[in-house]
């Protein structure tokens, strides 16, 4: 007999970074917006973060100078639509945070649910 559990984060993972406007290290939270810029066949894709104190914005690079043929079409479509699941994914992706010289901050809250069926 097994029960399947689903673990879902509530809110976004914050990151700690020096805020130029506040002039101290502050928490930044994803705004929920993802931007895509193309120059010829190269894409730059980033997620926009905001200082939780003053709303100063900072762009965290998800992909830089990526040839359009190298990205999965479904992934690109989800990014263009500001898919909340993609924002959650990249906000918690340690490799992306490391590439952008940032670190996770605070504790993320999770909700646990089960399917209620025993197998």
GROMACS .gro file of N, CA and C in nm:
model
  357
    1UNK      N    1   0.084  -0.118   0.000
    1UNK     CA    2   0.000   0.000   0.000
    1UNK      C    3   0.089   0.124   0.000
    2UNK      N    4   0.063   0.212  -0.095
    2UNK     CA    5   0.139   0.337  -0.100
    2UNK      C    6   0.044   0.455  -0.113
    3UNK      N    7   0.088   0.566  -0.061
    3UNK     CA    8   0.016   0.692  -0.075
    3UNK      C    9   0.108   0.786  -0.151
    4UNK      N   10   0.056   0.853  -0.250
    4UNK     CA   11   0.135   0.949  -0.326
    4UNK      C   12   0.118   1.087  -0.266
    5UNK      N   13   0.229   1.147  -0.228
    5UNK     CA   14   0.228   1.282  -0.171
    5UNK      C   15   0.273   1.382  -0.276
    6UNK      N   16   0.214   1.500  -0.273
    6UNK     CA   17   0.255   1.610  -0.359
    6UNK      C   18   0.305   1.722  -0.269
    7UNK      N   19   0.426   1.769  -0.298
    7UNK     CA   20   0.487   1.878  -0.221
    7UNK      C   21   0.489   2.001  -0.310
    8UNK      N   22   0.422   2.108  -0.266
    8UNK     CA   23   0.409   2.230  -0.345
    8UNK      C   24   0.459   2.349  -0.266
    9UNK      N   25   0.551   2.430  -0.324
    9UNK     CA   26   0.597   2.549  -0.251
    9UNK      C   27   0.488   2.656  -0.249
   10UNK      N   28   0.483   2.731  -0.140
   10UNK     CA   29   0.391   2.844  -0.127
   10UNK      C   30   0.476   2.970  -0.144
   11UNK      N   31   0.449   3.047  -0.245
   11UNK     CA   32   0.529   3.166  -0.271
   11UNK      C   33   0.657   3.131  -0.344
   12UNK      N   34   0.744   3.230  -0.358
   12UNK     CA   35   0.869   3.213  -0.431
   12UNK      C   36   0.988   3.212  -0.336
   13UNK      N   37   1.094   3.144  -0.377
   13UNK     CA   38   1.221   3.147  -0.304
   13UNK      C   39   1.282   3.286  -0.320
   14UNK      N   40   1.314   3.351  -0.210
   14UNK     CA   41   1.381   3.481  -0.215
   14UNK      C   42   1.531   3.459  -0.228
   15UNK      N   43   1.600   3.561  -0.277
   15UNK     CA   44   1.745   3.557  -0.284
   15UNK      C   45   1.801   3.678  -0.210
   16UNK      N   46   1.923   3.663  -0.161
   16UNK     CA   47   1.990   3.773  -0.092
   16UNK      C   48   2.090   3.836  -0.188
   17UNK      N   49   2.083   3.968  -0.198
   17UNK     CA   50   2.172   4.041  -0.288
   17UNK      C   51   2.180   4.185  -0.240
   18UNK      N   52   2.293   4.250  -0.266
   18UNK     CA   53   2.306   4.390  -0.230
   18UNK      C   54   2.216   4.473  -0.319
   19UNK      N   55   2.131   4.554  -0.257
   19UNK     CA   56   2.041   4.642  -0.331
   19UNK      C   57   2.110   4.776  -0.350
   20UNK      N   58   2.132   4.820  -0.474
   20UNK     CA   59   2.198   4.949  -0.498
   20UNK      C   60   2.118   5.068  -0.442
   21UNK      N   61   1.987   5.058  -0.441
   21UNK     CA   62   1.905   5.169  -0.391
   21UNK      C   63   1.908   5.177  -0.238
   22UNK      N   64   1.903   5.063  -0.171
   22UNK     CA   65   1.905   5.059  -0.024
   22UNK      C   66   2.049   5.065   0.030
   23UNK      N   67   2.145   5.028  -0.054
   23UNK     CA   68   2.287   5.025  -0.021
   23UNK      C   69   2.323   4.923   0.087
   24UNK      N   70   2.242   4.819   0.102
   24UNK     CA   71   2.269   4.708   0.194
   24UNK      C   72   2.219   4.578   0.130
   25UNK      N   73   2.258   4.465   0.187
   25UNK     CA   74   2.210   4.336   0.139
   25UNK      C   75   2.064   4.320   0.179
   26UNK      N   76   1.978   4.291   0.082
   26UNK     CA   77   1.834   4.277   0.105
   26UNK      C   78   1.784   4.150   0.037
   27UNK      N   79   1.661   4.113   0.071
   27UNK     CA   80   1.594   4.003   0.001
   27UNK      C   81   1.532   4.056  -0.128
   28UNK      N   82   1.546   3.978  -0.233
   28UNK     CA   83   1.481   4.005  -0.360
   28UNK      C   84   1.386   3.890  -0.387
   29UNK      N   85   1.268   3.920  -0.439
   29UNK     CA   86   1.168   3.819  -0.471
   29UNK      C   87   1.133   3.826  -0.619
   30UNK      N   88   1.107   3.713  -0.683
   30UNK     CA   89   1.065   3.716  -0.823
   30UNK      C   90   0.936   3.796  -0.838
   31UNK      N   91   0.931   3.879  -0.941
   31UNK     CA   92   0.810   3.957  -0.967
   31UNK      C   93   0.704   3.872  -1.038
   32UNK      N   94   0.745   3.758  -1.090
   32UNK     CA   95   0.654   3.673  -1.167
   32UNK      C   96   0.664   3.699  -1.316
   33UNK      N   97   0.749   3.796  -1.354
   33UNK     CA   98   0.763   3.830  -1.496
   33UNK      C   99   0.893   3.773  -1.551
   34UNK      N  100   0.883   3.718  -1.671
   34UNK     CA  101   0.999   3.668  -1.745
   34UNK      C  102   1.004   3.746  -1.876
   35UNK      N  103   1.121   3.792  -1.912
   35UNK     CA  104   1.136   3.869  -2.035
   35UNK      C  105   1.228   3.795  -2.131
   36UNK      N  106   1.193   3.806  -2.259
   36UNK     CA  107   1.271   3.744  -2.365
   36UNK      C  108   1.307   3.852  -2.465
   37UNK      N  109   1.435   3.860  -2.499
   37UNK     CA  110   1.483   3.955  -2.598
   37UNK      C  111   1.555   3.875  -2.706
   38UNK      N  112   1.528   3.908  -2.831
   38UNK     CA  113   1.597   3.837  -2.938
   38UNK      C  114   1.671   3.936  -3.027
   39UNK      N  115   1.788   3.894  -3.066
   39UNK     CA  116   1.866   3.971  -3.161
   39UNK      C  117   1.908   3.872  -3.269
   40UNK      N  118   1.847   3.889  -3.385
   40UNK     CA  119   1.860   3.793  -3.493
   40UNK      C  120   1.814   3.656  -3.443
   41UNK      N  121   1.902   3.556  -3.435
   41UNK     CA  122   1.858   3.423  -3.391
   41UNK      C  123   1.909   3.388  -3.251
   42UNK      N  124   1.952   3.489  -3.176
   42UNK     CA  125   2.002   3.466  -3.041
   42UNK      C  126   1.902   3.521  -2.939
   43UNK      N  127   1.879   3.443  -2.833
   43UNK     CA  128   1.783   3.482  -2.730
   43UNK      C  129   1.853   3.513  -2.598
   44UNK      N  130   1.806   3.616  -2.530
   44UNK     CA  131   1.841   3.644  -2.392
   44UNK      C  132   1.712   3.634  -2.314
   45UNK      N  133   1.712   3.553  -2.209
   45UNK     CA  134   1.591   3.532  -2.129
   45UNK      C  135   1.626   3.556  -1.983
   46UNK      N  136   1.547   3.638  -1.916
   46UNK     CA  137   1.572   3.665  -1.775
   46UNK      C  138   1.443   3.676  -1.696
   47UNK      N  139   1.457   3.657  -1.566
   47UNK     CA  140   1.346   3.670  -1.472
   47UNK      C  141   1.368   3.799  -1.394
   48UNK      N  142   1.262   3.875  -1.373
   48UNK     CA  143   1.274   4.004  -1.304
   48UNK      C  144   1.247   3.985  -1.156
   49UNK      N  145   1.341   4.031  -1.074
   49UNK     CA  146   1.330   4.026  -0.929
   49UNK      C  147   1.315   4.168  -0.876
   50UNK      N  148   1.250   4.181  -0.759
   50UNK     CA  149   1.234   4.312  -0.696
   50UNK      C  150   1.282   4.306  -0.552
   51UNK      N  151   1.346   4.415  -0.509
   51UNK     CA  152   1.385   4.428  -0.369
   51UNK      C  153   1.257   4.431  -0.286
   52UNK      N  154   1.253   4.354  -0.178
   52UNK     CA  155   1.132   4.347  -0.096
   52UNK      C  156   1.110   4.473  -0.015
   53UNK      N  157   1.210   4.560  -0.011
   53UNK     CA  158   1.200   4.684   0.067
   53UNK      C  159   1.164   4.805  -0.019
   54UNK      N  160   1.232   4.819  -0.135
   54UNK     CA  161   1.215   4.943  -0.213
   54UNK      C  162   1.166   4.920  -0.356
   55UNK      N  163   1.146   4.796  -0.399
   55UNK     CA  164   1.101   4.760  -0.535
   55UNK      C  165   1.205   4.786  -0.645
   56UNK      N  166   1.331   4.806  -0.609
   56UNK     CA  167   1.437   4.814  -0.709
   56UNK      C  168   1.436   4.684  -0.788
   57UNK      N  169   1.445   4.690  -0.919
   57UNK     CA  170   1.439   4.568  -1.001
   57UNK      C  171   1.579   4.521  -1.042
   58UNK      N  172   1.591   4.390  -1.053
   58UNK     CA  173   1.715   4.327  -1.094
   58UNK      C  174   1.679   4.210  -1.183
   59UNK      N  175   1.748   4.198  -1.296
   59UNK     CA  176   1.722   4.089  -1.390
   59UNK      C  177   1.820   3.975  -1.366
   60UNK      N  178   1.767   3.856  -1.344
   60UNK     CA  179   1.851   3.738  -1.326
   60UNK      C  180   1.848   3.659  -1.457
   61UNK      N  181   1.965   3.638  -1.515
   61UNK     CA  182   1.974   3.572  -1.646
   61UNK      C  183   1.940   3.424  -1.635
   62UNK      N  184   1.847   3.381  -1.718
   62UNK     CA  185   1.814   3.239  -1.727
   62UNK      C  186   1.891   3.176  -1.842
   63UNK      N  187   1.893   3.245  -1.957
   63UNK     CA  188   1.969   3.203  -2.074
   63UNK      C  189   2.029   3.327  -2.137
   64UNK      N  190   2.154   3.316  -2.183
   64UNK     CA  191   2.222   3.429  -2.247
   64UNK      C  192   2.275   3.386  -2.383
   65UNK      N  193   2.241   3.463  -2.485
   65UNK     CA  194   2.289   3.439  -2.621
   65UNK      C  195   2.268   3.295  -2.666
   66UNK      N  196   2.148   3.246  -2.639
   66UNK     CA  197   2.111   3.109  -2.675
   66UNK      C  198   2.052   3.110  -2.816
   67UNK      N  199   2.106   3.027  -2.904
   67UNK     CA  200   2.052   3.019  -3.040
   67UNK      C  201   1.910   2.964  -3.032
   68UNK      N  202   1.821   3.023  -3.109
   68UNK     CA  203   1.679   2.988  -3.105
   68UNK      C  204   1.655   2.839  -3.132
   69UNK      N  205   1.742   2.775  -3.207
   69UNK     CA  206   1.724   2.632  -3.237
   69UNK      C  207   1.764   2.543  -3.120
   70UNK      N  208   1.828   2.598  -3.019
   70UNK     CA  209   1.877   2.519  -2.905
   70UNK      C  210   1.780   2.513  -2.788
   71UNK      N  211   1.666   2.581  -2.797
   71UNK     CA  212   1.570   2.581  -2.687
   71UNK      C  213   1.445   2.503  -2.726
   72UNK      N  214   1.396   2.425  -2.635
   72UNK     CA  215   1.273   2.349  -2.655
   72UNK      C  216   1.158   2.446  -2.680
   73UNK      N  217   1.080   2.423  -2.783
   73UNK     CA  218   0.969   2.513  -2.821
   73UNK      C  219   0.866   2.527  -2.709
   74UNK      N  220   0.835   2.416  -2.642
   74UNK     CA  221   0.737   2.421  -2.533
   74UNK      C  222   0.790   2.506  -2.417
   75UNK      N  223   0.918   2.489  -2.385
   75UNK     CA  224   0.979   2.569  -2.278
   75UNK      C  225   0.976   2.717  -2.315
   76UNK      N  226   1.012   2.750  -2.437
   76UNK     CA  227   1.010   2.889  -2.481
   76UNK      C  228   0.870   2.947  -2.471
   77UNK      N  229   0.771   2.872  -2.513
   77UNK     CA  230   0.632   2.919  -2.506
   77UNK      C  231   0.591   2.946  -2.361
   78UNK      N  232   0.628   2.856  -2.270
   78UNK     CA  233   0.595   2.875  -2.128
   78UNK      C  234   0.664   2.999  -2.072
   79UNK      N  235   0.788   3.021  -2.113
   79UNK     CA  236   0.861   3.140  -2.066
   79UNK      C  237   0.797   3.268  -2.120
   80UNK      N  238   0.756   3.265  -2.247
   80UNK     CA  239   0.691   3.382  -2.307
   80UNK      C  240   0.558   3.415  -2.240
   81UNK      N  241   0.492   3.313  -2.183
   81UNK     CA  242   0.363   3.333  -2.117
   81UNK      C  243   0.377   3.362  -1.967
   82UNK      N  244   0.501   3.382  -1.919
   82UNK     CA  245   0.525   3.407  -1.776
   82UNK      C  246   0.465   3.296  -1.690
   83UNK      N  247   0.483   3.173  -1.731
   83UNK     CA  248   0.430   3.057  -1.660
   83UNK      C  249   0.482   3.056  -1.516
   84UNK      N  250   0.390   3.055  -1.419
   84UNK     CA  251   0.427   3.059  -1.277
   84UNK      C  252   0.514   2.940  -1.237
   85UNK      N  253   0.490   2.824  -1.297
   85UNK     CA  254   0.571   2.706  -1.265
   85UNK      C  255   0.716   2.726  -1.308
   86UNK      N  256   0.737   2.795  -1.420
   86UNK     CA  257   0.873   2.824  -1.466
   86UNK      C  258   0.942   2.923  -1.373
   87UNK      N  259   0.867   3.024  -1.327
   87UNK     CA  260   0.923   3.121  -1.232
   87UNK      C  261   0.964   3.049  -1.104
   88UNK      N  262   0.878   2.960  -1.054
   88UNK     CA  263   0.910   2.879  -0.935
   88UNK      C  264   1.035   2.794  -0.959
   89UNK      N  265   1.039   2.729  -1.074
   89UNK     CA  266   1.151   2.640  -1.105
   89UNK      C  267   1.284   2.715  -1.103
   90UNK      N  268   1.291   2.825  -1.178
   90UNK     CA  269   1.418   2.898  -1.188
   90UNK      C  270   1.452   2.974  -1.060
   91UNK      N  271   1.352   3.011  -0.980
   91UNK     CA  272   1.378   3.077  -0.851
   91UNK      C  273   1.446   2.981  -0.754
   92UNK      N  274   1.422   2.851  -0.769
   92UNK     CA  275   1.480   2.752  -0.679
   92UNK      C  276   1.599   2.678  -0.741
   93UNK      N  277   1.634   2.711  -0.866
   93UNK     CA  278   1.742   2.641  -0.935
   93UNK      C  279   1.878   2.696  -0.889
   94UNK      N  280   1.950   2.616  -0.811
   94UNK     CA  281   2.076   2.663  -0.754
   94UNK      C  282   2.181   2.697  -0.859
   95UNK      N  283   2.183   2.625  -0.971
   95UNK     CA  284   2.280   2.655  -1.077
   95UNK      C  285   2.254   2.793  -1.137
   96UNK      N  286   2.128   2.828  -1.157
   96UNK     CA  287   2.092   2.960  -1.209
   96UNK      C  288   2.131   3.068  -1.109
   97UNK      N  289   2.103   3.045  -0.981
   97UNK     CA  290   2.138   3.143  -0.879
   97UNK      C  291   2.289   3.161  -0.870
   98UNK      N  292   2.363   3.052  -0.878
   98UNK     CA  293   2.509   3.059  -0.870
   98UNK      C  294   2.567   3.136  -0.988
   99UNK      N  295   2.516   3.108  -1.109
   99UNK     CA  296   2.562   3.180  -1.229
   99UNK      C  297   2.542   3.331  -1.216
  100UNK      N  298   2.439   3.370  -1.142
  100UNK     CA  299   2.405   3.512  -1.126
  100UNK      C  300   2.458   3.570  -0.994
  101UNK      N  301   2.549   3.498  -0.931
  101UNK     CA  302   2.614   3.542  -0.806
  101UNK      C  303   2.513   3.583  -0.700
  102UNK      N  304   2.416   3.497  -0.677
  102UNK     CA  305   2.316   3.523  -0.574
  102UNK      C  306   2.298   3.396  -0.491
  103UNK      N  307   2.232   3.410  -0.378
  103UNK     CA  308   2.214   3.297  -0.288
  103UNK      C  309   2.072   3.294  -0.235
  104UNK      N  310   2.019   3.175  -0.210
  104UNK     CA  311   1.884   3.166  -0.153
  104UNK      C  312   1.880   3.233  -0.016
  105UNK      N  313   1.766   3.291   0.016
  105UNK     CA  314   1.750   3.360   0.144
  105UNK      C  315   1.619   3.318   0.209
  106UNK      N  316   1.620   3.302   0.339
  106UNK     CA  317   1.498   3.268   0.412
  106UNK      C  318   1.458   3.123   0.391
  107UNK      N  319   1.345   3.090   0.447
  107UNK     CA  320   1.291   2.955   0.437
  107UNK      C  321   1.165   2.955   0.353
  108UNK      N  322   1.156   2.858   0.267
  108UNK     CA  323   1.039   2.843   0.182
  108UNK      C  324   0.937   2.755   0.254
  109UNK      N  325   0.810   2.789   0.244
  109UNK     CA  326   0.703   2.712   0.306
  109UNK      C  327   0.645   2.617   0.201
  110UNK      N  328   0.618   2.494   0.242
  110UNK     CA  329   0.562   2.393   0.151
  110UNK      C  330   0.429   2.343   0.204
  111UNK      N  331   0.342   2.304   0.111
  111UNK     CA  332   0.214   2.240   0.144
  111UNK      C  333   0.225   2.095   0.098
  112UNK      N  334   0.185   2.002   0.185
  112UNK     CA  335   0.188   1.860   0.153
  112UNK      C  336   0.045   1.810   0.137
  113UNK      N  337   0.018   1.744   0.025
  113UNK     CA  338  -0.115   1.685   0.003
  113UNK      C  339  -0.096   1.541  -0.044
  114UNK      N  340  -0.196   1.460  -0.018
  114UNK     CA  341  -0.189   1.322  -0.065
  114UNK      C  342  -0.310   1.293  -0.152
  115UNK      N  343  -0.297   1.189  -0.230
  115UNK     CA  344  -0.408   1.151  -0.316
  115UNK      C  345  -0.516   1.076  -0.238
  116UNK      N  346  -0.485   1.040  -0.114
  116UNK     CA  347  -0.583   0.974  -0.029
  116UNK      C  348  -0.611   0.830  -0.065
  117UNK      N  349  -0.542   0.777  -0.165
  117UNK     CA  350  -0.565   0.638  -0.205
  117UNK      C  351  -0.449   0.552  -0.158
  118UNK      N  352  -0.481   0.438  -0.110
  118UNK     CA  353  -0.378   0.342  -0.073
  118UNK      C  354  -0.361   0.245  -0.188
  119UNK      N  355  -0.236   0.218  -0.222
  119UNK     CA  356  -0.209   0.124  -0.332
  119UNK      C  357  -0.130   0.008  -0.279
   0.00000   0.00000   0.00000
